[in-house]
Coordinates of C-alpha atoms in Angstrom, one line a residue:
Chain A
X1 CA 109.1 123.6 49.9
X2 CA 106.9 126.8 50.3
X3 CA 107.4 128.8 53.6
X4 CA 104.2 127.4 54.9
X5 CA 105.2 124.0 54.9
X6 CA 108.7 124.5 56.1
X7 CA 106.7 126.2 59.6
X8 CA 104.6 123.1 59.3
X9 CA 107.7 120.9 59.9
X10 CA 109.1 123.3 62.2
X11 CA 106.1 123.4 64.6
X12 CA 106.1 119.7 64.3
X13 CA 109.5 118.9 65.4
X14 CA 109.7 121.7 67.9
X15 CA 106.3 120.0 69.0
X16 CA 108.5 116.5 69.3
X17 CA 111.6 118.9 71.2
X18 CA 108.7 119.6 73.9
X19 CA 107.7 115.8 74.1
X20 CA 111.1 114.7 75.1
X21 CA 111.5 116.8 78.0
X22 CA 107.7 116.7 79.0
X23 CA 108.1 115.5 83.0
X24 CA 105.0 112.6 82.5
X25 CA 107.2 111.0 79.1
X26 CA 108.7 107.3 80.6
X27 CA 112.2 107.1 80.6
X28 CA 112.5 103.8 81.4
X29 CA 115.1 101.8 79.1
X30 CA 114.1 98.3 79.0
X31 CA 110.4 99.6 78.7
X32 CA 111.2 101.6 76.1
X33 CA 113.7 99.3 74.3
X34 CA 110.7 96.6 74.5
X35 CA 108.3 98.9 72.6
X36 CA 110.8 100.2 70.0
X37 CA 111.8 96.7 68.8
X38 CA 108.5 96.1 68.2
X39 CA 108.2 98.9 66.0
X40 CA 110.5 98.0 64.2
X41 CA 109.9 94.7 63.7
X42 CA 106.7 96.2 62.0
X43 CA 107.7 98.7 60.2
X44 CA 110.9 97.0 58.5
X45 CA 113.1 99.7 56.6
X46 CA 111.1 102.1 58.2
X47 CA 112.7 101.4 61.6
X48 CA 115.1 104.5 61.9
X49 CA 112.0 106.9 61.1
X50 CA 110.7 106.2 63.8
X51 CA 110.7 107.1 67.3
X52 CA 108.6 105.7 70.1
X53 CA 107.6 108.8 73.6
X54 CA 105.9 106.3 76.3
X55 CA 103.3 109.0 77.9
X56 CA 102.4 108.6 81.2
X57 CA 98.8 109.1 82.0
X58 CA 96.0 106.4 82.7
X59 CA 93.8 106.8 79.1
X60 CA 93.8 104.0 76.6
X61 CA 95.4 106.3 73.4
X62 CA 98.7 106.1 70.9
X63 CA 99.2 109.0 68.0
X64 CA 102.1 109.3 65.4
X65 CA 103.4 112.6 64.4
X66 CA 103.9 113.5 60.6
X67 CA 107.4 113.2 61.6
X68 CA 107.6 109.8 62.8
X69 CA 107.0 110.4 66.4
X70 CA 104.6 107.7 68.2
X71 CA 103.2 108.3 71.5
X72 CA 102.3 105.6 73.6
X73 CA 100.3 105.9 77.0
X74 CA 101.0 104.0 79.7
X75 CA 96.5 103.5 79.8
X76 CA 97.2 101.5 77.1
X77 CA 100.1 99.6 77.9
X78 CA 97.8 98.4 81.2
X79 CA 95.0 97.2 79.1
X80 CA 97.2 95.1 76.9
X81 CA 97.4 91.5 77.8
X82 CA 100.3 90.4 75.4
X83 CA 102.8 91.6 72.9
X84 CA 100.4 91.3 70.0
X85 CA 97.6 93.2 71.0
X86 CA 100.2 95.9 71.7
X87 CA 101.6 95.0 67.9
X88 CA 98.0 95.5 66.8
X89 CA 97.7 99.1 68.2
X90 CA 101.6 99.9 66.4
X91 CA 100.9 98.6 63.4
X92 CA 98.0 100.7 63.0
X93 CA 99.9 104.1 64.3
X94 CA 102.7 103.1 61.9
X95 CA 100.0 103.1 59.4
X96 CA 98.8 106.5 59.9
X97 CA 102.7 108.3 59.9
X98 CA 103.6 106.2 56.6
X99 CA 100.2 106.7 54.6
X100 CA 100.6 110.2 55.7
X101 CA 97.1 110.7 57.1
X102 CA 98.2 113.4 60.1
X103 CA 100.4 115.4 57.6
X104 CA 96.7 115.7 55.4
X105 CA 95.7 117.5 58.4
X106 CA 98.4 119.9 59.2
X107 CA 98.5 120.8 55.2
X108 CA 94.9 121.0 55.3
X109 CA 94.5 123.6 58.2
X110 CA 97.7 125.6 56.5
X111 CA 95.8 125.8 53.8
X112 CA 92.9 127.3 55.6
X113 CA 94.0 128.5 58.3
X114 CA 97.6 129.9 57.8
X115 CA 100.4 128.9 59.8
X116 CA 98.8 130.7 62.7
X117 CA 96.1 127.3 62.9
X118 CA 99.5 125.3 63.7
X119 CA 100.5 127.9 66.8
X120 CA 99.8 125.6 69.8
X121 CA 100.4 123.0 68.2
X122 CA 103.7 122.1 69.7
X123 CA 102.2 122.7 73.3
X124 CA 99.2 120.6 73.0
X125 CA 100.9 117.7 71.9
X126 CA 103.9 117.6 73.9
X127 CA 102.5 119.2 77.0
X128 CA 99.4 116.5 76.8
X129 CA 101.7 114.1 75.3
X130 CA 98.8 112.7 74.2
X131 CA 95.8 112.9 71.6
X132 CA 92.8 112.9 73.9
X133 CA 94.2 115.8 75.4
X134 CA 95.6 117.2 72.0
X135 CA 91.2 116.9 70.7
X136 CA 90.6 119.0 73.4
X137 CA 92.3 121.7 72.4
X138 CA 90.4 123.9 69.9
X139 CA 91.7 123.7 66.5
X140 CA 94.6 121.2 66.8
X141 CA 91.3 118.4 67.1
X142 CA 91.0 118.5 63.5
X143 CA 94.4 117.9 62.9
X144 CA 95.1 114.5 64.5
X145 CA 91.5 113.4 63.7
X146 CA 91.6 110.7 61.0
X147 CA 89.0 110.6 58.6
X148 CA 86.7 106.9 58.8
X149 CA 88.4 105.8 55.8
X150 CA 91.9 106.3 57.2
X151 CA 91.1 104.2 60.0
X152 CA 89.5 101.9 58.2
X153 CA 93.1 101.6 55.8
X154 CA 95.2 101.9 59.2
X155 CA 92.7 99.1 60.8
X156 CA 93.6 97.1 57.6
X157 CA 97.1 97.9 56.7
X158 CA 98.2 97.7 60.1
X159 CA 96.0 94.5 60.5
X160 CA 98.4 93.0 57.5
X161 CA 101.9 94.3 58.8
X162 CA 101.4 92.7 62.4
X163 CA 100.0 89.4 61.0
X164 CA 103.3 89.3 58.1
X165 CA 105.2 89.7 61.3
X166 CA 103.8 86.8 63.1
X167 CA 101.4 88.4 65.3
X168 CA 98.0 86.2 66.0
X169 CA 95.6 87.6 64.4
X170 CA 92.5 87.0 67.0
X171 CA 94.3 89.4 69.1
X172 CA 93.4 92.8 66.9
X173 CA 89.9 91.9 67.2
X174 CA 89.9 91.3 70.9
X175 CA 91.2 94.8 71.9
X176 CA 88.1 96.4 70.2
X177 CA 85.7 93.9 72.3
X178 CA 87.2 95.3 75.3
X179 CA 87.4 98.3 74.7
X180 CA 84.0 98.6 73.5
X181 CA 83.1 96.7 76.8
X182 CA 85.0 99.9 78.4
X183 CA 82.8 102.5 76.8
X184 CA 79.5 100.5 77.2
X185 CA 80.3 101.3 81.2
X186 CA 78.0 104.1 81.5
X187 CA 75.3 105.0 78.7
X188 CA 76.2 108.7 78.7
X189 CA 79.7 109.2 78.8
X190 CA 81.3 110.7 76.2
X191 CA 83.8 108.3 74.4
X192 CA 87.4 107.8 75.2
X193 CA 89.8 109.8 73.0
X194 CA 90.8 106.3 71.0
X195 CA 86.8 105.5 70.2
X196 CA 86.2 108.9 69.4
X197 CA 88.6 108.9 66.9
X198 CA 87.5 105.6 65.7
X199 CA 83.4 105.5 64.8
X200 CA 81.7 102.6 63.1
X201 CA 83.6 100.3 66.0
X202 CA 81.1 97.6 65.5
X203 CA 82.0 97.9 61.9
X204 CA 85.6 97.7 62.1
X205 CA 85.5 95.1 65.2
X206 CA 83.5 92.9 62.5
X207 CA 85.7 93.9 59.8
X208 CA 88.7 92.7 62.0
X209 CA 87.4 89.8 62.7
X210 CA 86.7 88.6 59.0
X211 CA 90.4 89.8 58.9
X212 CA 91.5 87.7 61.7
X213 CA 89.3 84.5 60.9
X214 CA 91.0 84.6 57.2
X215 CA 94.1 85.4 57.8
X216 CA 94.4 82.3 60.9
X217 CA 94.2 79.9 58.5
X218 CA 94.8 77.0 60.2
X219 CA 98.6 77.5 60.6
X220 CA 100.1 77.5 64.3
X221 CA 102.7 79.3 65.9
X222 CA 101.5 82.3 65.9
X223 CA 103.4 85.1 68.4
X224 CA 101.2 85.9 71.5
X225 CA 104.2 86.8 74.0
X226 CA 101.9 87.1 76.9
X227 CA 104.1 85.5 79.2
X228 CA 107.1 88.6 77.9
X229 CA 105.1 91.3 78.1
X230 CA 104.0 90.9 81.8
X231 CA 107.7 90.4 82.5
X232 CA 108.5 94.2 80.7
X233 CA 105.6 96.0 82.1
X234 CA 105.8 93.9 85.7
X235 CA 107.9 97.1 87.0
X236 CA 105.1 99.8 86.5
X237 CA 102.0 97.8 87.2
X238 CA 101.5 99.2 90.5
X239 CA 101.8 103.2 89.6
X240 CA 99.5 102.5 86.1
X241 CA 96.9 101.0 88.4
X242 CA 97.2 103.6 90.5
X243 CA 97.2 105.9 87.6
X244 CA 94.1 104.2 86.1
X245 CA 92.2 104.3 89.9
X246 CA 92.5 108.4 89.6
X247 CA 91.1 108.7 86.2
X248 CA 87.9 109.0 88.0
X249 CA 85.7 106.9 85.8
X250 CA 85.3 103.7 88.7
X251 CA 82.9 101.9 86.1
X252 CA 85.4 101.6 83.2
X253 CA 87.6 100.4 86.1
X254 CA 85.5 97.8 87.5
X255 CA 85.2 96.3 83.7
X256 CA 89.1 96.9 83.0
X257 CA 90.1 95.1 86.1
X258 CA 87.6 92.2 86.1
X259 CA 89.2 91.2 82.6
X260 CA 92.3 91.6 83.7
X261 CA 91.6 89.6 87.2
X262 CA 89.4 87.1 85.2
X263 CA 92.6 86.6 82.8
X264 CA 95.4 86.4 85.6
X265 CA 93.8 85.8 88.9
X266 CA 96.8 85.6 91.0
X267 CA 97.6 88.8 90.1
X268 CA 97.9 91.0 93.4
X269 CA 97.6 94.3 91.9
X270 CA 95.0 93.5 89.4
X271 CA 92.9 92.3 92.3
X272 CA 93.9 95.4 94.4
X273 CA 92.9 97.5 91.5
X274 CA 89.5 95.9 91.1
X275 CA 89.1 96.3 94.7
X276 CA 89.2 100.0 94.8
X277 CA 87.2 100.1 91.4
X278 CA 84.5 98.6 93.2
X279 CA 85.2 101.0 96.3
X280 CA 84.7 103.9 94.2
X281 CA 82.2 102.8 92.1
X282 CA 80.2 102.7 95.3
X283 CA 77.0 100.9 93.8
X284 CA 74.6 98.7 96.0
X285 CA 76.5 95.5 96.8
X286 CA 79.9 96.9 95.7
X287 CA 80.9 96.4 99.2
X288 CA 81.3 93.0 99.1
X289 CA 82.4 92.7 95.7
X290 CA 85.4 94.8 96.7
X291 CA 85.7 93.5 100.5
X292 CA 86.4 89.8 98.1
X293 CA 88.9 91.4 95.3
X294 CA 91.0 93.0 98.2
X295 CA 90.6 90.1 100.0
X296 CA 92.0 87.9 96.9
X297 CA 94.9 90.4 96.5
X298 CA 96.0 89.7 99.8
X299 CA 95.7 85.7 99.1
X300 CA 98.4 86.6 96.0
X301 CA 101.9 86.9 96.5
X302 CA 103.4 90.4 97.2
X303 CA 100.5 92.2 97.7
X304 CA 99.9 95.6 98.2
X305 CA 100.0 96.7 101.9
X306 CA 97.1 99.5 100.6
X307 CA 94.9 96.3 100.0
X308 CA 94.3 96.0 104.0
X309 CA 93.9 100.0 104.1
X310 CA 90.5 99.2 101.3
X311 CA 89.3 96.4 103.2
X312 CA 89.3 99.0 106.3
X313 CA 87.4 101.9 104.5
X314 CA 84.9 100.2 103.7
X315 CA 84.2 98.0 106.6
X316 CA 84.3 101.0 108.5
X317 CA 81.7 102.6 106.7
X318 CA 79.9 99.4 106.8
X319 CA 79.5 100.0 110.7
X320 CA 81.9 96.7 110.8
X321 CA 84.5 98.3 113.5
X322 CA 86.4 94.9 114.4
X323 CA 86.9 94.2 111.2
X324 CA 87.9 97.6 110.0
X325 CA 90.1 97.8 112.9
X326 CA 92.3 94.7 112.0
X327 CA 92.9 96.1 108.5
X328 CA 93.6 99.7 109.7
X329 CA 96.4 97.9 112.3
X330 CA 97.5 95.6 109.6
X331 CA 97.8 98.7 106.7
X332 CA 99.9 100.3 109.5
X333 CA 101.5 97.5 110.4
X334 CA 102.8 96.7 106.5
X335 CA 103.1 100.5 105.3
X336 CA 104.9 102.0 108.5
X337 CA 105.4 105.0 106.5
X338 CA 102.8 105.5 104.5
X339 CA 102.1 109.6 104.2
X340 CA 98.4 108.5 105.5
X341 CA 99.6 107.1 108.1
X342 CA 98.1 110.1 110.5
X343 CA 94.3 109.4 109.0
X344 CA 94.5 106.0 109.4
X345 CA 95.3 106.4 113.4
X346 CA 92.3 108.7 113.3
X347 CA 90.3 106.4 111.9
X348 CA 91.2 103.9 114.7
X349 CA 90.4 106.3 117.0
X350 CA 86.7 106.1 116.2
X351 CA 86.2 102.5 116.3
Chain B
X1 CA 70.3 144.0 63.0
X2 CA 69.6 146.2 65.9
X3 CA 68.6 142.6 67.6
X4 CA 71.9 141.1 66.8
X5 CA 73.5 144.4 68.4
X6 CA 71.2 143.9 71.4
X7 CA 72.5 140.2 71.4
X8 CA 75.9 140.7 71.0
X9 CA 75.7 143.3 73.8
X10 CA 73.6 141.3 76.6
X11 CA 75.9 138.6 75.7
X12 CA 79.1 140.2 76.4
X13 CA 77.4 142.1 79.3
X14 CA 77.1 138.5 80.9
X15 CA 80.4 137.5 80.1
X16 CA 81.5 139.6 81.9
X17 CA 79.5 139.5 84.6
X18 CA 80.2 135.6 85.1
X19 CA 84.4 136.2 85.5
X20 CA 84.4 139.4 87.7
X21 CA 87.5 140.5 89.1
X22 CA 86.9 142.3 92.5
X23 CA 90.4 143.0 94.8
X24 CA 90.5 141.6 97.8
X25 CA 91.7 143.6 100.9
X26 CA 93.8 142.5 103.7
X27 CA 92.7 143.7 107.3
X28 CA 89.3 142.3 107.5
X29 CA 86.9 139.1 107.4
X30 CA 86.3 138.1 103.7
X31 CA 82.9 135.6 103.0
X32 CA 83.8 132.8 100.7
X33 CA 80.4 131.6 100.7
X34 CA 77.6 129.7 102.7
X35 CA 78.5 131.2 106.0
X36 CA 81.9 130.7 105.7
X37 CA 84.5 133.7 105.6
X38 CA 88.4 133.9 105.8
X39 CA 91.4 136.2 106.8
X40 CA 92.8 137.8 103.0
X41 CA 96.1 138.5 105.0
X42 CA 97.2 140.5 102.1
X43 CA 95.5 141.6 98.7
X44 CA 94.2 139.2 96.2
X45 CA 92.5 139.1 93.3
X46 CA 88.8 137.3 93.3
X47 CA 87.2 136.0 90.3
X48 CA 83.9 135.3 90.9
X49 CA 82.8 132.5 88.0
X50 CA 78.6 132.0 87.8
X51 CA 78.7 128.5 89.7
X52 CA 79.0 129.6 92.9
X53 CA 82.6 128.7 93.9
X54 CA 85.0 131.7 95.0
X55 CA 88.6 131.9 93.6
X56 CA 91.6 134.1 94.3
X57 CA 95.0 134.6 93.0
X58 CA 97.7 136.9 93.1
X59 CA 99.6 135.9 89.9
X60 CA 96.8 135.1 87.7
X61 CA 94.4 131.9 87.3
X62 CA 97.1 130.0 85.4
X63 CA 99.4 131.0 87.7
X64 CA 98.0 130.5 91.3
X65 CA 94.6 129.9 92.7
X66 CA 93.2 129.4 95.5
X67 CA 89.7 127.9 95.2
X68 CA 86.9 128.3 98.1
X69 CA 83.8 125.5 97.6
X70 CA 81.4 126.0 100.5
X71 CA 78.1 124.0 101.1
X72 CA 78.6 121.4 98.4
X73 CA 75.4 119.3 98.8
X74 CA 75.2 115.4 98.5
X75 CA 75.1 114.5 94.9
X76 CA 76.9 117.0 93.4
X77 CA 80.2 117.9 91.8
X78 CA 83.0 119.6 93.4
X79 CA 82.6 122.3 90.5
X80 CA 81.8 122.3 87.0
X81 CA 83.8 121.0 84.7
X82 CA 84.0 122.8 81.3
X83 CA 82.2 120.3 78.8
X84 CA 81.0 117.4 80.8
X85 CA 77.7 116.6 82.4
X86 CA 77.9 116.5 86.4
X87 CA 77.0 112.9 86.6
X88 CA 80.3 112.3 84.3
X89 CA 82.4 114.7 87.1
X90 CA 82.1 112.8 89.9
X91 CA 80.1 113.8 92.6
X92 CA 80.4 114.3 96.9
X93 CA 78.6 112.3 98.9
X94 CA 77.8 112.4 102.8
X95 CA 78.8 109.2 104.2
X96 CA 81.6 109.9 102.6
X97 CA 85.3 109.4 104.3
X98 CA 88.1 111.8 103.7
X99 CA 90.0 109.4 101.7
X100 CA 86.6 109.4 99.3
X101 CA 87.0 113.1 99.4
X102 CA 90.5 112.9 98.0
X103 CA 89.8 110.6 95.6
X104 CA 86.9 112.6 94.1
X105 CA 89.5 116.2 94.2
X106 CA 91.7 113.8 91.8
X107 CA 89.2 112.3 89.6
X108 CA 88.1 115.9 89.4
X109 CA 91.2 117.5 88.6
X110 CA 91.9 114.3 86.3
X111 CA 88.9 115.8 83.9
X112 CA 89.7 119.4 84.5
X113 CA 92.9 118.5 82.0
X114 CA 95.7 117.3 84.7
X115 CA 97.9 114.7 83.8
X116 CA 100.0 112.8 86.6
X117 CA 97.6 113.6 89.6
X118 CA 99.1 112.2 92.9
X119 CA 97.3 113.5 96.5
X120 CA 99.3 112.6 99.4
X121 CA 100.1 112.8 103.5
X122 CA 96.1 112.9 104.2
X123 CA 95.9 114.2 107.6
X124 CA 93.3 115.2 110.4
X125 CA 93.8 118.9 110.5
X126 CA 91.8 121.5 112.6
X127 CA 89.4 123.5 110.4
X128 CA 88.6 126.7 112.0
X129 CA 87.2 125.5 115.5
X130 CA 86.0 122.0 113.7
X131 CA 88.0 118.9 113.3
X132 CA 89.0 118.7 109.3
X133 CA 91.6 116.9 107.3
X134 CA 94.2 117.8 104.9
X135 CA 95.8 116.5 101.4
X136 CA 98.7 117.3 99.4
X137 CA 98.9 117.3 95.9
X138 CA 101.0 117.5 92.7
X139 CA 100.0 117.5 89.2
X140 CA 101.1 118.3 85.9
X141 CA 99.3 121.0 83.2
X142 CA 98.0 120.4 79.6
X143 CA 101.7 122.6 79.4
X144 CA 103.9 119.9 80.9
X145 CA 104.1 122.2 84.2
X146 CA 104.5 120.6 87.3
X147 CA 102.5 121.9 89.9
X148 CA 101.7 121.8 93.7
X149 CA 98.7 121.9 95.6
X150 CA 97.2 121.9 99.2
X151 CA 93.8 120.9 100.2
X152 CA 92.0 121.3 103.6
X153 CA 88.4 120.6 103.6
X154 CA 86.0 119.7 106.9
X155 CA 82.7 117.5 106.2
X156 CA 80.1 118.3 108.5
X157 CA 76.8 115.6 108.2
X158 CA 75.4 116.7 104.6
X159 CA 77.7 119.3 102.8
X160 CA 81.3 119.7 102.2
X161 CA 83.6 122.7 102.3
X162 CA 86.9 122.9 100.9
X163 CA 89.6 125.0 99.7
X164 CA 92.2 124.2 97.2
X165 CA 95.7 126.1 96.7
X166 CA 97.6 125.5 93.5
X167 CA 100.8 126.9 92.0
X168 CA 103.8 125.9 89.9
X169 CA 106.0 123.9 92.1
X170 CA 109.2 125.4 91.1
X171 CA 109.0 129.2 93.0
X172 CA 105.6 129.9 93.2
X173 CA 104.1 127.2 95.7
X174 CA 107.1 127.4 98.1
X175 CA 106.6 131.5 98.1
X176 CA 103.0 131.5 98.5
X177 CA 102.5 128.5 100.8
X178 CA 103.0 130.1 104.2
X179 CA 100.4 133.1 103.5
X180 CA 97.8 130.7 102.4
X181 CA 98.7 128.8 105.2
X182 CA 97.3 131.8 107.0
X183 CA 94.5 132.2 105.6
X184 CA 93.3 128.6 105.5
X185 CA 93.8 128.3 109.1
X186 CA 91.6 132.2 109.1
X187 CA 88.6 130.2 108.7
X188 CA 85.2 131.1 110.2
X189 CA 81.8 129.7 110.1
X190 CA 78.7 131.2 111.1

């Protein structure tokens, strides 16, 4: 091993050292139990190579190390809808650390860069914890950028390890279609990290659905696990919606939630959630549209006592006083201590 | 080649006129912008950036700052945002509430880099002689650093005008809090 490549692997674990103490990485057991089985069910004898950093922060994004590290934000953990689609997503990280396609990169920019192209290196990942954030920084995008065609062989390799393990296959398909939905929000945005990383999506979402409609084949019992993974990630769905609410992007919201609402509409966050997307989003008629969500969070069961404190907002900007007023007293009545609490008696003090 | 000289110069000549440092003086009024001046208390450093906002710090911009935004207009950002368009920012509208207000500082901050950004304890608070409101907030860097901040803004019918105080929550925010305390609550409008 030449000196170069030794600092390589040096940078790259003292990158993971900095991931494991980074104050945003989940600690969670269970959570993180949950996601490491998975792994391993994918990645067989590979299992003990890998090790799986839950990142806290709202943007749909996972990333594996050259050394077997895989980061997985909690953004992405809210968009799934069952343990496949999560498999999916794994399988295709698992991909990238076994085929080697990040360790390309770091050689690559040694190579022409020296060592000195890898300083950073440790900081942006682990203090980011995360590859959008990790592209933003210059010179270390080019190292966890995957070329098309190792996408293309992680899309299909990690396609085939999640189906051998079970996994329906319709469901690798159906997180492109949403996540396409996603970016088609606003015409001019740029794309989120995980897109960005991944052109030609109507090419691969076709690709994986020739894939899926193949491989289905007519057999059953295929492993969806929806009903298992809302039970894991049940704990942390109100601080990820929150999470997902400050991201500032209200349109991506509005068509996140309104899948997630359409697919579990008794759901008193995801209601609540689509509720302040709409709030935000502040479009004509969005008023109404989240006056009803909050409205159909309350009609679920435990719903969030912020629900009331939306339906307030924007019936008080709506000129509607009585009605604002009732949700202001009940928001107060149901979050005695909420930190706002002082704002909201202001509020009641001009209607 | 003389052009490329000529280039090279007028372009580093702008540089760095776009990030002057000036020192501040305690002792005497300072203008922040669009009317609007403050109480230093003690000496800062002000970097000036081309966009209109005026920040201080004592430590250094990754350290501690202090951001003065005066007379932002309906429809527009909060500040730039290295990289994105202003419709992508977010922008400040009249009509709206405080808790809009907060929620546009953390989508803001959100695109600026910050991971983990919670505001908090929104509050009426006086601002100068006007009626204003207040936000707490904690954040985390690109580094992993967890960080403090402290808004107080006031909305009058078309423009908004807030200042922003962020530091490292271990040391730096505790220490610095009660001078910029001061000089938020300094504020004067013409």
């Amino acid at each position: 091993m030449s000196g170069e490549e030794a600092g390589l692997w040096m940078q790259v674990d003292k990158a993971e050292a900095s991931l494991k103490v980074a104050p945003n990485i989940v600690r969670d057991m269970p959570l993180n139990a949950y996601v490491a089985q998975i792994v391993c069910r994918l990645a067989g004898d590979y299992c003990g190579t890998l090790r799986v950093y839950i990142v806290e922060t709202p943007e749909f994004n996972a990333a594996a190390m050259p050394n077997g590290a895989i980061m997985v934000n909690t953004g992405l953990l809210l968009r799934m809808q069952n343990e496949a689609q999560l498999a999916f997503v794994l399988g295709h990280e698992i991909t990238h650390f076994l085929h080697r396609h990040t360790l390309a990169h770091m050689r690559m920019a040694v190579r022409t860069g020296g060592l000195v192209a890898l300083i950073g290196l440790a900081t942006a990942v682990a203090g980011a914890g995360y590859l959008g954030s990790a592209v933003s920084t210059v010179g270390v995008g080019a190292i966890y950028s995957n070329s098309r065609d190792e996408e293309r062989d992680a899309d299909a390799n990690g396609f085939q390890v999640a189906v051998n393990s079970g996994y329906a296959p319709d469901e690798a398909p159906a997180i492109w279609r949403f996540m396409m939905a996603e970016d088609n929000a606003h015409e001019h945005k740029n794309r989120s990290a995980f897109l960005a990383d991944h052109p030609q999506s109507e090419e691969r979402l076709a690709s994986l659905q020739k894939a899926a409609d193949a491989a289905r084949d007519g057999r059953a019992g295929w492993i969806q696990n929806e009903d298992g993974y809302r039970a894991v990630v049940a704990p942390f769905l109100h601080r990820w919606v929150e999470d997902e609410l400050t991201r500032g992007e209200p349109r991506e919201s509005v068509i996140l939630f309104q899948r997630l609402t359409a697919a579990e509409p008794r759901n008193a966050l995801y209601q609540y959630g689509l509720g302040e997307a709409y709030r935000r989003r502040n479009l004509a008629g969005d008023a109404l549209y989240a006056v009803a969500a909050y409205r159909a969070a309350l009609a679920c069961s435990q719903p969030p006592a912020e629900a009331w404190r939306g339906i307030g907002l924007v019936t008080m900007k709506e000129g509607e006083k009585a009605e604002a007023r009732e949700a202001f007293n009940a928001y107060r009545a149901q979050a005695p201590d909420a930190t706002d609490k002082a704002m909201i008696d202001f509020y009641l003090t001009q209607l | 080649m003389q052009l490329i000289r000529l280039f090279c110069l007028s372009l580093l000549v702008g540089l760095a006129g776009c990030n002057s440092i000036t020192l501040v003086e305690p002792g005497k009024p300072v203008s922040v912008g669009a009317g609007v001046s403050v109480m230093p208390q003690v000496k800062w450093n002000q970097i000036s950036p081309s966009k209109g906002e005026t920040v201080w710090t004592q430590n250094g911009p990754s350290i501690d700052t202090v951001y003065f935004l005066t007379g932002v207009a309906d429809g527009k950002p909060l500040y730039p945002v290295v990289g994105m368009r202003d419709a992508d920012i977010g922008v400040f509208h009249a009509n709206m509430l405080p808790n809009d207000v907060q929620d546009l500082v953390v989508g803001t901050m959100q695109k600026e880099g910050f991971d983990n950004v919670r505001a908090g304890s929104l509050s009426p608070c006086p601002f100068g002689t006007a009626s204003g409101f207040c936000f707490d907030l904690d954040f985390v860097t690109k580094d992993g650093l967890l960080m403090k901040g402290k808004v107080k803004a006031y909305k009058s019918s078309d423009t908004l005008t807030l200042f922003e105080f962020r530091a490292p929550s271990e040391y730096y925010y505790a220490d610095m809090v009660p001078i910029v305390d001061k000089v938020f609550a300094s504020v004067e409008s013409k």
